[in-house]
Short mmCIF file of C-alpha atoms in Angstrom, two decimals:
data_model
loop_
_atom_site.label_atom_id
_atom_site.label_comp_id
_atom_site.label_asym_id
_atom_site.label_seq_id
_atom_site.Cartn_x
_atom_site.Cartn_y
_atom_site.Cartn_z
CA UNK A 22 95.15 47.48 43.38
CA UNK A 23 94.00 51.02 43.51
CA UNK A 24 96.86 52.37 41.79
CA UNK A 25 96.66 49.62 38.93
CA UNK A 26 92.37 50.89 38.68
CA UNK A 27 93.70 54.21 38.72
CA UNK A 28 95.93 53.80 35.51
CA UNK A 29 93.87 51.99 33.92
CA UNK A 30 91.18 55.12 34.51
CA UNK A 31 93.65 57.22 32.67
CA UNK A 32 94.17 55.07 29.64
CA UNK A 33 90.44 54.81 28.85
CA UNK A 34 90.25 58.81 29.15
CA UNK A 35 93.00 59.97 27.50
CA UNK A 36 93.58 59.64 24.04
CA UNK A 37 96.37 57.83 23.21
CA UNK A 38 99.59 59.44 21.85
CA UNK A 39 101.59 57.31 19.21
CA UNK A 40 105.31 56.50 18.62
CA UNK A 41 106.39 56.58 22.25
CA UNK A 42 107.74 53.13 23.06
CA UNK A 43 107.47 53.94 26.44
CA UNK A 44 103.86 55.02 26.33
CA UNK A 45 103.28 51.37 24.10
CA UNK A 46 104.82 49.37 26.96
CA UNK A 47 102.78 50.65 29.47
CA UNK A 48 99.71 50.61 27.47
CA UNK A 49 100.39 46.45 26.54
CA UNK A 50 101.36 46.10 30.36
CA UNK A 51 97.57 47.48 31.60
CA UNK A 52 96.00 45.80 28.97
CA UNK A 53 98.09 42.09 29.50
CA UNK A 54 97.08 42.82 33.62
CA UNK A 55 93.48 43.65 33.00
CA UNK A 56 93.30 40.74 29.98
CA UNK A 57 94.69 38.08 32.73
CA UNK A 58 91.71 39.33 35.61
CA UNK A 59 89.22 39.38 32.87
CA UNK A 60 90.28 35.53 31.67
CA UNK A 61 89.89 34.80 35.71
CA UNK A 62 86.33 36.13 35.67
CA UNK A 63 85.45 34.22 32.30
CA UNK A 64 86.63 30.86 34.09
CA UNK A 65 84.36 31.75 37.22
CA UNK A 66 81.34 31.68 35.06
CA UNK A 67 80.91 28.15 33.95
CA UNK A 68 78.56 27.44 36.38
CA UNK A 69 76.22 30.52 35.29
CA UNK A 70 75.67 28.87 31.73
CA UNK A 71 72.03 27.89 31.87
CA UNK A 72 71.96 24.86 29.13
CA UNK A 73 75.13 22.98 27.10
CA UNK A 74 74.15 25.22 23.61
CA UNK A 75 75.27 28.21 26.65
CA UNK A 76 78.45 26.46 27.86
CA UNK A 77 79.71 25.60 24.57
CA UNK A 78 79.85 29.18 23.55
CA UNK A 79 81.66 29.51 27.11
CA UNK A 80 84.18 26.81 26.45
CA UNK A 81 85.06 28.77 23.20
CA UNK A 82 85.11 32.35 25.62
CA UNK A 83 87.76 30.49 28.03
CA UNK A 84 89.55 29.41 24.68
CA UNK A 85 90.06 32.78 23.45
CA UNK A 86 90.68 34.75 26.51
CA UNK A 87 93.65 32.57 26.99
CA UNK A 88 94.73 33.35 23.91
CA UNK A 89 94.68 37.15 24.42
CA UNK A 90 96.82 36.61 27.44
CA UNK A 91 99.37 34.61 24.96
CA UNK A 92 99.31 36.94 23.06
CA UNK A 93 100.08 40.22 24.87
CA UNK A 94 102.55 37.88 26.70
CA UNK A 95 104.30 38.06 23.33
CA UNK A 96 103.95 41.66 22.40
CA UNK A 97 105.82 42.14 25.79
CA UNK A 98 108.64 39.48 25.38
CA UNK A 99 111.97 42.14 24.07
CA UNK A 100 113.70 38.34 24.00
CA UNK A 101 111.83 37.67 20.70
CA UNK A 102 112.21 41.35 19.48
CA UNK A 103 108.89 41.42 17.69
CA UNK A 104 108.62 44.09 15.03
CA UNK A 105 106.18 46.96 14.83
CA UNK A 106 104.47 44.26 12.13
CA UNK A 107 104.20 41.42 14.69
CA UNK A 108 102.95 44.02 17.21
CA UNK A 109 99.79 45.14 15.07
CA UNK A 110 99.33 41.69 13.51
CA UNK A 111 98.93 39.90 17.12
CA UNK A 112 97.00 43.20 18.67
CA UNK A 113 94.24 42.96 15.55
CA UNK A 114 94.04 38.88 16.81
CA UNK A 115 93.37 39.79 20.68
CA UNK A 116 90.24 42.47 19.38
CA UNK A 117 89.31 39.56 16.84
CA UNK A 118 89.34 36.73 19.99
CA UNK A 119 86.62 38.71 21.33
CA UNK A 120 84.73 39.18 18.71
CA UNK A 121 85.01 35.45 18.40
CA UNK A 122 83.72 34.79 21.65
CA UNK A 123 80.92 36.71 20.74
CA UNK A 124 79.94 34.81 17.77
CA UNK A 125 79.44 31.90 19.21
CA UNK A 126 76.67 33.25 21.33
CA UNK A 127 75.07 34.55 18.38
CA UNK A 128 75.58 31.09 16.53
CA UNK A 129 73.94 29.14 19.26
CA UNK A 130 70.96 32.04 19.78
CA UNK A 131 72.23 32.86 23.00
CA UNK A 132 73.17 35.79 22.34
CA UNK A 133 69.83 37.57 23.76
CA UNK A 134 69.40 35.36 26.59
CA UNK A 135 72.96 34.45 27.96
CA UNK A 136 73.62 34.76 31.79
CA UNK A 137 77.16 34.76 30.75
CA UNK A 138 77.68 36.80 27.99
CA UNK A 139 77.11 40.09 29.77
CA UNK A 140 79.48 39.19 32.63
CA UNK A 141 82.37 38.38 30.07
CA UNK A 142 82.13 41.79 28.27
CA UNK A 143 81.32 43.82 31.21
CA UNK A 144 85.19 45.84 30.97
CA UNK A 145 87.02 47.28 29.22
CA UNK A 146 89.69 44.82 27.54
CA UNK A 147 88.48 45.70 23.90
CA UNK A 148 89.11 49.44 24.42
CA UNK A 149 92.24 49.20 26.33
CA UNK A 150 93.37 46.82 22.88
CA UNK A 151 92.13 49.12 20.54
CA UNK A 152 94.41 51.64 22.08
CA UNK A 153 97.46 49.90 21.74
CA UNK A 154 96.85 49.53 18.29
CA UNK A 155 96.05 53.01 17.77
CA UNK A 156 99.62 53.96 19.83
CA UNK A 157 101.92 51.47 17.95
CA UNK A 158 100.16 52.56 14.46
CA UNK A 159 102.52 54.56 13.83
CA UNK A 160 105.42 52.65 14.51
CA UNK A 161 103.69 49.99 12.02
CA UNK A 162 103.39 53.01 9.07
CA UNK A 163 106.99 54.28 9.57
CA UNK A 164 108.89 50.96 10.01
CA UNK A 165 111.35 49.99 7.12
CA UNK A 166 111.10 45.83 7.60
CA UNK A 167 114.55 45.66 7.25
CA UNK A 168 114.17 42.59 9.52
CA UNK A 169 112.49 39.04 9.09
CA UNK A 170 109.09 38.74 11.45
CA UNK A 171 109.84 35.99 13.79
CA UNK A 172 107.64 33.36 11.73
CA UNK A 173 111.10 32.89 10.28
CA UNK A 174 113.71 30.65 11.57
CA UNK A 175 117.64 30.17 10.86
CA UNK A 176 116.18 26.38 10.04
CA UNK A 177 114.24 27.87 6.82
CA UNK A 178 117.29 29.24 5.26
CA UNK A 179 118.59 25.90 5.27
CA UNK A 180 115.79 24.71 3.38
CA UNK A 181 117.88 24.29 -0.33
CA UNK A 182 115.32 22.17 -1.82
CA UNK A 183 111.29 22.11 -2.69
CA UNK A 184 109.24 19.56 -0.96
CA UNK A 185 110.57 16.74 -2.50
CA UNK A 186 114.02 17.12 -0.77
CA UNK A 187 112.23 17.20 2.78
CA UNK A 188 112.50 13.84 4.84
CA UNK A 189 109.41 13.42 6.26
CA UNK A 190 109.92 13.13 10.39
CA UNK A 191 106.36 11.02 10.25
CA UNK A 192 104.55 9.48 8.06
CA UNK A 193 100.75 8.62 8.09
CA UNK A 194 99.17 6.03 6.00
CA UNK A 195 95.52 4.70 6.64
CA UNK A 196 96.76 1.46 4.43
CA UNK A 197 98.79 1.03 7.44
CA UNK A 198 102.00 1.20 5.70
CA UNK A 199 102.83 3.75 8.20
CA UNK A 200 103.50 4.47 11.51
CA UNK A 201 100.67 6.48 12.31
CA UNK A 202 96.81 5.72 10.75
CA UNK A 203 95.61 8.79 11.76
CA UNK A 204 96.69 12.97 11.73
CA UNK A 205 95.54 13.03 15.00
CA UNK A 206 97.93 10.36 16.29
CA UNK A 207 101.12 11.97 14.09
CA UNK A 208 100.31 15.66 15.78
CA UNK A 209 100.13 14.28 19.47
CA UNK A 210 103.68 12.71 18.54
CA UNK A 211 105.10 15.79 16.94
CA UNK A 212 104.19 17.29 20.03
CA UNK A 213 106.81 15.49 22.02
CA UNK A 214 109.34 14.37 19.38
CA UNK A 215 109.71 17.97 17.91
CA UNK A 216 113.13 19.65 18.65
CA UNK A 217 114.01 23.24 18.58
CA UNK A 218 112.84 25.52 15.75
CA UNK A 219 113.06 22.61 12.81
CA UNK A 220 109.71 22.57 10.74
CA UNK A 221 108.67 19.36 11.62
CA UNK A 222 107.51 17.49 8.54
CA UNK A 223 103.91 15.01 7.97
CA UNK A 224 103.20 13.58 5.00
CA UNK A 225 100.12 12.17 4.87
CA UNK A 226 99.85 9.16 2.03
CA UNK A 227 96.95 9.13 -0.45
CA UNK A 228 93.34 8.28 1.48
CA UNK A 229 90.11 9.88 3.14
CA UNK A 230 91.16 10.43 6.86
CA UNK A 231 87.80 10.91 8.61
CA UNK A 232 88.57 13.17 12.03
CA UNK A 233 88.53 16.52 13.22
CA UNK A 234 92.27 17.61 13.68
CA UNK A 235 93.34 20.67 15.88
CA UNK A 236 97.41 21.65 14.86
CA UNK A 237 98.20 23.86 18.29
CA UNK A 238 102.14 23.26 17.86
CA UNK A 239 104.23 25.80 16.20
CA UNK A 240 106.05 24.90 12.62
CA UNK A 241 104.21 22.22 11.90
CA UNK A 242 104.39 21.30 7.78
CA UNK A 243 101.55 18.92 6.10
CA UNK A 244 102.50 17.13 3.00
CA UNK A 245 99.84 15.37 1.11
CA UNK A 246 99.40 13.26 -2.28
CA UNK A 247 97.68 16.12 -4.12
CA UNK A 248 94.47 17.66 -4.02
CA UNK A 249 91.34 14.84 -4.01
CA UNK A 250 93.84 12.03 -3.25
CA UNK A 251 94.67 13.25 0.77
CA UNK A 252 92.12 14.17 2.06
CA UNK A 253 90.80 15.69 5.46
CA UNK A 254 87.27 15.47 6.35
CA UNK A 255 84.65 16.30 8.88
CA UNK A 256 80.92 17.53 9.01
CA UNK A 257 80.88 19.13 12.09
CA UNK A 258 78.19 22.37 11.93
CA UNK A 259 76.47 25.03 13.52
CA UNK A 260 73.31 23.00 12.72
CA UNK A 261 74.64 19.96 14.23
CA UNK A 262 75.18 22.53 17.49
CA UNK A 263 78.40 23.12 17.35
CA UNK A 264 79.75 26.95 17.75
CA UNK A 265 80.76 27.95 13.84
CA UNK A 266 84.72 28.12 15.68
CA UNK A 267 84.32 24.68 16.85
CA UNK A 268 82.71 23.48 13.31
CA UNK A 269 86.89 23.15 11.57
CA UNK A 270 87.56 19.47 10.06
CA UNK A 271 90.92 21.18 10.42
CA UNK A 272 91.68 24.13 13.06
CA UNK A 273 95.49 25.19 13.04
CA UNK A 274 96.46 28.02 15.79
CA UNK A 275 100.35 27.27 16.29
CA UNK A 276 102.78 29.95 13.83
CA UNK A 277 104.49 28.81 11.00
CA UNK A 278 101.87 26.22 10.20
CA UNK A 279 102.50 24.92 6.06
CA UNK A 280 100.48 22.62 4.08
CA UNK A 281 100.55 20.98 0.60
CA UNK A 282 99.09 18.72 -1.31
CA UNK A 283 96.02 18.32 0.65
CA UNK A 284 92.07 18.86 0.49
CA UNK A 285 90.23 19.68 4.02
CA UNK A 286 86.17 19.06 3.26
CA UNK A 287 83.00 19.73 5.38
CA UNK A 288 80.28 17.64 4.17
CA UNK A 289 77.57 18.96 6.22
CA UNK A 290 75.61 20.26 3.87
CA UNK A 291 74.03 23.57 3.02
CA UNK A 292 71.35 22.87 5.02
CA UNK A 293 73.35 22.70 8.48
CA UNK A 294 74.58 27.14 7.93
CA UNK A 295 77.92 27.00 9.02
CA UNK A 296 80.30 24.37 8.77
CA UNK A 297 84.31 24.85 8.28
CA UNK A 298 86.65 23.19 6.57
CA UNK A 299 89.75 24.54 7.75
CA UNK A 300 90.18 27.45 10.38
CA UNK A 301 93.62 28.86 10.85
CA UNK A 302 94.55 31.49 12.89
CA UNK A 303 98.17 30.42 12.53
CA UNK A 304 100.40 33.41 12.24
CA UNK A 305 102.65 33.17 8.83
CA UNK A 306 100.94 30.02 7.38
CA UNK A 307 101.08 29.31 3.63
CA UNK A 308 99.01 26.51 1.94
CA UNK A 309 100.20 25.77 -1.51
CA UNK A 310 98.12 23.49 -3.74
CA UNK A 311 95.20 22.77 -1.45
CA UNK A 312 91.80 22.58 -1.76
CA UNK A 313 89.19 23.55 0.53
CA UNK A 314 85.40 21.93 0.18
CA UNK A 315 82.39 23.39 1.93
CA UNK A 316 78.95 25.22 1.40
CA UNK A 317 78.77 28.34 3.73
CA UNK A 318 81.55 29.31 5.99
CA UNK A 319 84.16 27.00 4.14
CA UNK A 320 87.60 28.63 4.64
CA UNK A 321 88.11 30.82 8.26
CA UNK A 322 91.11 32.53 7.74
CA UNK A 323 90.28 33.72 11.66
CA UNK A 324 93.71 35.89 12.16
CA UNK A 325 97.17 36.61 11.78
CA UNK A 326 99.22 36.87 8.43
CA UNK A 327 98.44 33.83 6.09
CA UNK A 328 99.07 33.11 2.25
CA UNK A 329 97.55 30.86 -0.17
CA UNK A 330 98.63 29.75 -3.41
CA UNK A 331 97.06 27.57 -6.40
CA UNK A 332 94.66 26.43 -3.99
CA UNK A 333 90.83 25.52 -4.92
CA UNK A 334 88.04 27.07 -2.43
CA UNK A 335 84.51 25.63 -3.10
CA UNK A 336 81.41 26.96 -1.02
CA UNK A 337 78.38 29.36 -1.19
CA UNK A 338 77.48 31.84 1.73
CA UNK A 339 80.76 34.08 2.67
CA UNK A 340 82.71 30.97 1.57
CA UNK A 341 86.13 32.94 2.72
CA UNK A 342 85.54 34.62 5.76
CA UNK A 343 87.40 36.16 8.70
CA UNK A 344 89.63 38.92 9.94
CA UNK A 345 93.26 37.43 9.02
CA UNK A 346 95.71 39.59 6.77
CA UNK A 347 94.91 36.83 3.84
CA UNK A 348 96.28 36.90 0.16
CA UNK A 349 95.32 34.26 -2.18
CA UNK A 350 97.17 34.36 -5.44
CA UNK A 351 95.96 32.49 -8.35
CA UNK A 352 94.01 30.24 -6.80
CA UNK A 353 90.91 28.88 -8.11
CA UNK A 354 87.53 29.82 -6.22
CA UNK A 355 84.14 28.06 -7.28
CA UNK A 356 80.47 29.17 -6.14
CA UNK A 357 77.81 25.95 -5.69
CA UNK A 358 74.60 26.27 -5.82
CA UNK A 359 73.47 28.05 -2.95
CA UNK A 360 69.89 26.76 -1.29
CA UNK A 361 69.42 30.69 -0.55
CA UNK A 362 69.93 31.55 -3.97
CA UNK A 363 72.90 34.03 -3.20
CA UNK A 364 75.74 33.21 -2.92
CA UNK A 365 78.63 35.55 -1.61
CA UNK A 366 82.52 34.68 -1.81
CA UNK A 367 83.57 37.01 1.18
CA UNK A 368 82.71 38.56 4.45
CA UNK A 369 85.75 40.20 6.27
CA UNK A 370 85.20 41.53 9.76
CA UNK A 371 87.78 43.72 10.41
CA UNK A 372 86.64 45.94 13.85
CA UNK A 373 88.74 48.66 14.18
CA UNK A 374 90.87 50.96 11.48
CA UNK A 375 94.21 50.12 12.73
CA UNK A 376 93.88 46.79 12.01
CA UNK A 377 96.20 45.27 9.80
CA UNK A 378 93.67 42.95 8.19
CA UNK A 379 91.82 42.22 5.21
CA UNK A 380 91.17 39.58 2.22
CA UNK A 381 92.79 39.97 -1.06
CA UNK A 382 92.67 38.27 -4.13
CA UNK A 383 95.15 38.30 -6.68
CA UNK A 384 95.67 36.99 -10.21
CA UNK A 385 92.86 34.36 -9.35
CA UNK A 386 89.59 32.82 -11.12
CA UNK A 387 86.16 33.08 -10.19
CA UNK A 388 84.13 30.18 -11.54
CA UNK A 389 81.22 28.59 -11.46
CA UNK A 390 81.55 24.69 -9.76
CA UNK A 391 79.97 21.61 -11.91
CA UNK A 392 77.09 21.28 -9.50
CA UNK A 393 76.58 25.06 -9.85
CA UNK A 394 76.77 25.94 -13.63
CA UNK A 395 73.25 24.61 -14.54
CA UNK A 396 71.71 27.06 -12.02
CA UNK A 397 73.61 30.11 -11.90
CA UNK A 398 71.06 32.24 -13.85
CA UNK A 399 68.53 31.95 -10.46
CA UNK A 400 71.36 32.36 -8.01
CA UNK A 401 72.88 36.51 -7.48
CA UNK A 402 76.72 35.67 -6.59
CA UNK A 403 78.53 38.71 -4.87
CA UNK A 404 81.79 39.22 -4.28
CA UNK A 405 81.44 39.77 -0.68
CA UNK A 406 79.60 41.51 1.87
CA UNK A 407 80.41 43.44 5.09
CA UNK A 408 80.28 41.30 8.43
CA UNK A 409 82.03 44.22 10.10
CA UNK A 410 82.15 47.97 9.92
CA UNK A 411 85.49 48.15 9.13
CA UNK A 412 85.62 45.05 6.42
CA UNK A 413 88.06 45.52 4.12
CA UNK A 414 88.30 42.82 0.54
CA UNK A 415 90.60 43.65 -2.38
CA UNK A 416 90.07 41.64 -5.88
CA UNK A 417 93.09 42.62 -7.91
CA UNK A 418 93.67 40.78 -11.58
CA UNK A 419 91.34 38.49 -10.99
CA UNK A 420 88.93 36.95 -13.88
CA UNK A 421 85.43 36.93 -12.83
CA UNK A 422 83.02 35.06 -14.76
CA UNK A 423 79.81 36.09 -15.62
CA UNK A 424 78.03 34.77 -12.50
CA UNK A 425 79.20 37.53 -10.55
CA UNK A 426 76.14 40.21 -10.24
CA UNK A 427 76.74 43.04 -11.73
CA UNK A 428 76.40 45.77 -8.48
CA UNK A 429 79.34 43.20 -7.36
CA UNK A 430 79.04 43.56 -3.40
CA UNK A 431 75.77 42.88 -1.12
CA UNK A 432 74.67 44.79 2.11
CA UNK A 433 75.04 42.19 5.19
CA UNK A 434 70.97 42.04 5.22
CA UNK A 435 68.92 42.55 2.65
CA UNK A 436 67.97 46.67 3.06
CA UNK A 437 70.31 46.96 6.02
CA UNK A 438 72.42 50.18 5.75
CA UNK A 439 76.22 49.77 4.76
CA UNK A 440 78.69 51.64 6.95
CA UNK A 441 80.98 54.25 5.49
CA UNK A 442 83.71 52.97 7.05
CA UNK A 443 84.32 49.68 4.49
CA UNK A 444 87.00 49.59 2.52
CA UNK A 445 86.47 47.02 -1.08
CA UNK A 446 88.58 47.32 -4.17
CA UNK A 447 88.63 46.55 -7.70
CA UNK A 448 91.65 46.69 -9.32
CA UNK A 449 92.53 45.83 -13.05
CA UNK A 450 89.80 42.64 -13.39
CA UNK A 451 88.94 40.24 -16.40
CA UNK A 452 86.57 38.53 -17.64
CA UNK A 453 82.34 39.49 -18.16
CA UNK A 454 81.58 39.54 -14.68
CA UNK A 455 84.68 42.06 -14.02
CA UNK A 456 82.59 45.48 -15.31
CA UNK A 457 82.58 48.19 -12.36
CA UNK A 458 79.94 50.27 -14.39
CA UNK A 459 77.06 48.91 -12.66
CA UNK A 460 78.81 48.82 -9.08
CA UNK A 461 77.60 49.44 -5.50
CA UNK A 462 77.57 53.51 -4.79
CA UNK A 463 78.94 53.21 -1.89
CA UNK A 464 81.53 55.38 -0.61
CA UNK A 465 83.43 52.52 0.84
CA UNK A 466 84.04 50.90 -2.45
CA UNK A 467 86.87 52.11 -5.21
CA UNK A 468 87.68 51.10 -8.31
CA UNK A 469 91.35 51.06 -7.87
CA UNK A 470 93.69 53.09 -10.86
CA UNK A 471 96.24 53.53 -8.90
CA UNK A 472 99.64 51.37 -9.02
CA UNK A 473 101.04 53.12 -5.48
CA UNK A 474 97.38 51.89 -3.63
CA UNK A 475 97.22 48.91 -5.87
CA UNK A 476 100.48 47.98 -4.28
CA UNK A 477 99.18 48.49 -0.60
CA UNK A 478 97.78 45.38 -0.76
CA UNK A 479 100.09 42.79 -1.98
CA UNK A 480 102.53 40.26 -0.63
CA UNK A 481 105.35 42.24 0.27
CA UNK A 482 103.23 45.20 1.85
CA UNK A 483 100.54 43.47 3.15
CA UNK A 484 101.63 40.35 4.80
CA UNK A 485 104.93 40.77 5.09
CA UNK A 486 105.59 37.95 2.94
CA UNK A 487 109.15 38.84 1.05
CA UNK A 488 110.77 38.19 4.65
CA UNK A 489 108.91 35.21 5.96
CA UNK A 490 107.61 33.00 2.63
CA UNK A 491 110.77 31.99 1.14
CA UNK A 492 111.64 29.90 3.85
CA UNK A 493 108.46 27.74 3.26
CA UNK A 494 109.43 27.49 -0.18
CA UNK A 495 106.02 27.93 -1.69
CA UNK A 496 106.20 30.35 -4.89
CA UNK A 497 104.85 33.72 -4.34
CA UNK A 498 104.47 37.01 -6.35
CA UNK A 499 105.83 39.77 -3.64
CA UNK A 500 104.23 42.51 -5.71
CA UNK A 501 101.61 43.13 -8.67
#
């Protein structure tokens, strides 16, 4: 015990030094020892929690905490041979767990009263995280990809056909033509009928299925009718007292997770703050042809490497929010009419610079909704704003009406200052809301000219995607 306290001593002092695989695998092997005593602690606690507003945010803690062990369980399994990619990709979810667990203090205002808080971030596990990334960055920089990311399996390259040569494994009708009624019911038998590394295939028939669904199995692929004919919906909130993680008509965490053909709605209202549609946190998921229907905190794209594509995202207060490595590509996104009277597409909370995350949009429409158009001249739209210091949103060919203000970004509060350290791009936008001349000042926003750091930020580069994508067959632009 004192020589584990000891080591760990030394990794908080010393800077770390990068490239050594040796050096990484004892930096993952402190931080997976010191992740599982700190999960230990955060299970000891639930009697500390004062109220149910205090253990809900706990429940969420224990939630997360596992995770981190999963996941630096994985960084360490040579069986899987994860890539410098995978490495970074997982190692920016662990740091954004905790900052998860956080939130939903802060959601619940407990954040300045909690008995429990304090005891669950009393160490060290964020630092010891952030220095794995920091000794495996540049591994990540120099690595060629000449190999797929494990999203992929041998079973996608037998894939010949688009969606409509996939046998469904289940099918769920609410007519009761069916099997299954419910999503619910069709994911708890996918659970156990599921063999191997197959996607394993749902279509869900035409209808309004009312439930909150949680996907936690790997490769799981959701076939709908078409967008506002299958629909998902829920109305869980932060107003209704629910932690914003918990608010998800649909939360998907297991990899691989597809969907198509399908809208996932939160009709809780403006009024009720935060209220998700869909939360994934899956690592290579792709939604093709979905829609997502909200008001503020519509679309989580929480972590990992995720793609969307001809999708429609409706909602009003950082509407697309996270810290997932996220392209959308020519997808439809509409602003309603925002109670507040702003409205802001974005907030990205990247933590730390050697994360590998960020929200990009490419070859996509900004747009006023129906319910919005009437009002838009008394509502300031933004582009985003920063919920982190190291937030990081790309637009890139994207036409933005003329309901985007023209200073195009927003501080997080109203006269707060804006940290250096953000990184938002313009690159190459249409339409009368696309005009950088009136822009922010900061010096963490660029109007992009450059093809080489335009490039940084697409499919191939920035997700991955050339390797793992074709085997969901969902059409994808690798580069600009």
């Amino acid at each position: 015990m004192a020589l584990s306290w000891l080591i760990l001593l030394i990794l908080l002092i010393i800077p770390p030094t990068k490239g050594n695989s040796d050096s990484l695998k004892g930096c993952l092997q402190v931080a997976l020892d010191h992740a599982m005593a700190v999960r230990a602690n955060v299970y000891s606690l639930g009697n500390t929690c004062r109220d149910e507003m205090e253990k809900a945010a706990w429940v969420d803690c224990l939630e997360l905490h596992d995770s981190i062990v999963t996941i630096l369980n994985q960084t360490l399994d040579y069986t899987r041979k994860p890539s410098a990619s995978d490495v970074q990709t997982w190692l920016s979810t662990a740091l954004t767990n905790l900052e998860t667990c956080k939130e939903g203090f802060v959601d619940l205002k407990k954040a300045d009263n909690s008995n429990v808080m304090p005891l669950i971030f009393k160490n060290n596990l964020g630092v010891l995280i952030g220095n794995c990334l920091a000794e495996n960055k540049e591994n990540y920089d120099s690595e060629k990809r000449s190999f797929p990311p494990i999203c992929l399996s041998s079973e996608d390259r037998k894939l010949l056909r688009y969606y409509s040569g996939v046998v469904p494994d289940i099918v769920v009708a609410q007519n009761g033509s069916g099997k299954y009624k419910t999503v619910g019911e069709a994911l708890a038998m996918a659970a156990s009928k599921r063999r191997g590394n197959k996607r394993f295939v749902i279509y869900v028939m035409a209808g309004v299925y009312v439930e909150n669904v949680n996907i936690t199995s790997s490769r799981i692929m959701l076939v709908g009718d078409g967008i506002g004919k299958t629909i998902i919906t829920g109305n869980n909130s932060v107003g209704g007292g629910f932690t914003t993680f918990k608010t998800p008509t649909v939360a998907v965490t297991g990899e691989g997770f597809t969907a198509r053909g399908i809208t996932f709605r939160n009709t809780a209202g403006p009024q009720n703050h935060q209220a998700v549609a869909l939360l994934s946190s899956s690592d290579c998921s792709a939604f093709y042809q979905c829609s997502f229907e909200g008001y503020q905190d519509t679309l989580c794209v929480l972590a990992n490497r995720q793609f969307y594509r001809e999708c429609d995202i409706y909602g009003t207060v950082d509407f697309i929010f996270g810290n997932a490595a996220a392209v959308f590509q020519n997808c439809n996104i509409f602003a309603r009419n925002s109670p507040s009277k702003i409205n802001t597409l974005t907030a990205q909370g990247r933590t730390n610079p050697n994360q590998t995350t960020g929200i990009i949009i490419q070859n996509c429409k900004v747009t006023a909704a129906s319910d919005f158009a009437p009002y838009q001249d008394t509502v300031k739209t933004f582009l985003g704003r920063p919920w982190r210091n190291y937030s990081r949103t790309v637009f890139m060919k994207t036409f933005l009406d003329n309901l985007i203000d023209p200073a195009g970004w927003m501080p997080w509060r109203k006269g707060e200052l804006v940290p250096n350290t953000l990184f938002y791009g313009e690159y190459l936008n249409t339409g009368n809301g696309s005009s950088t001349a009136n822009r922010v000042k900061w010096p963490g926003f660029h109007v992009i000219t450059s093809l080489d750091e335009a490039s940084d930020f697409t499919v191939e580069k920035f997700v991955d995607g050339d390797y793992w994508l074709p085997g969901t067959k969902i059409p994808f632009k690798a580069g600009l």
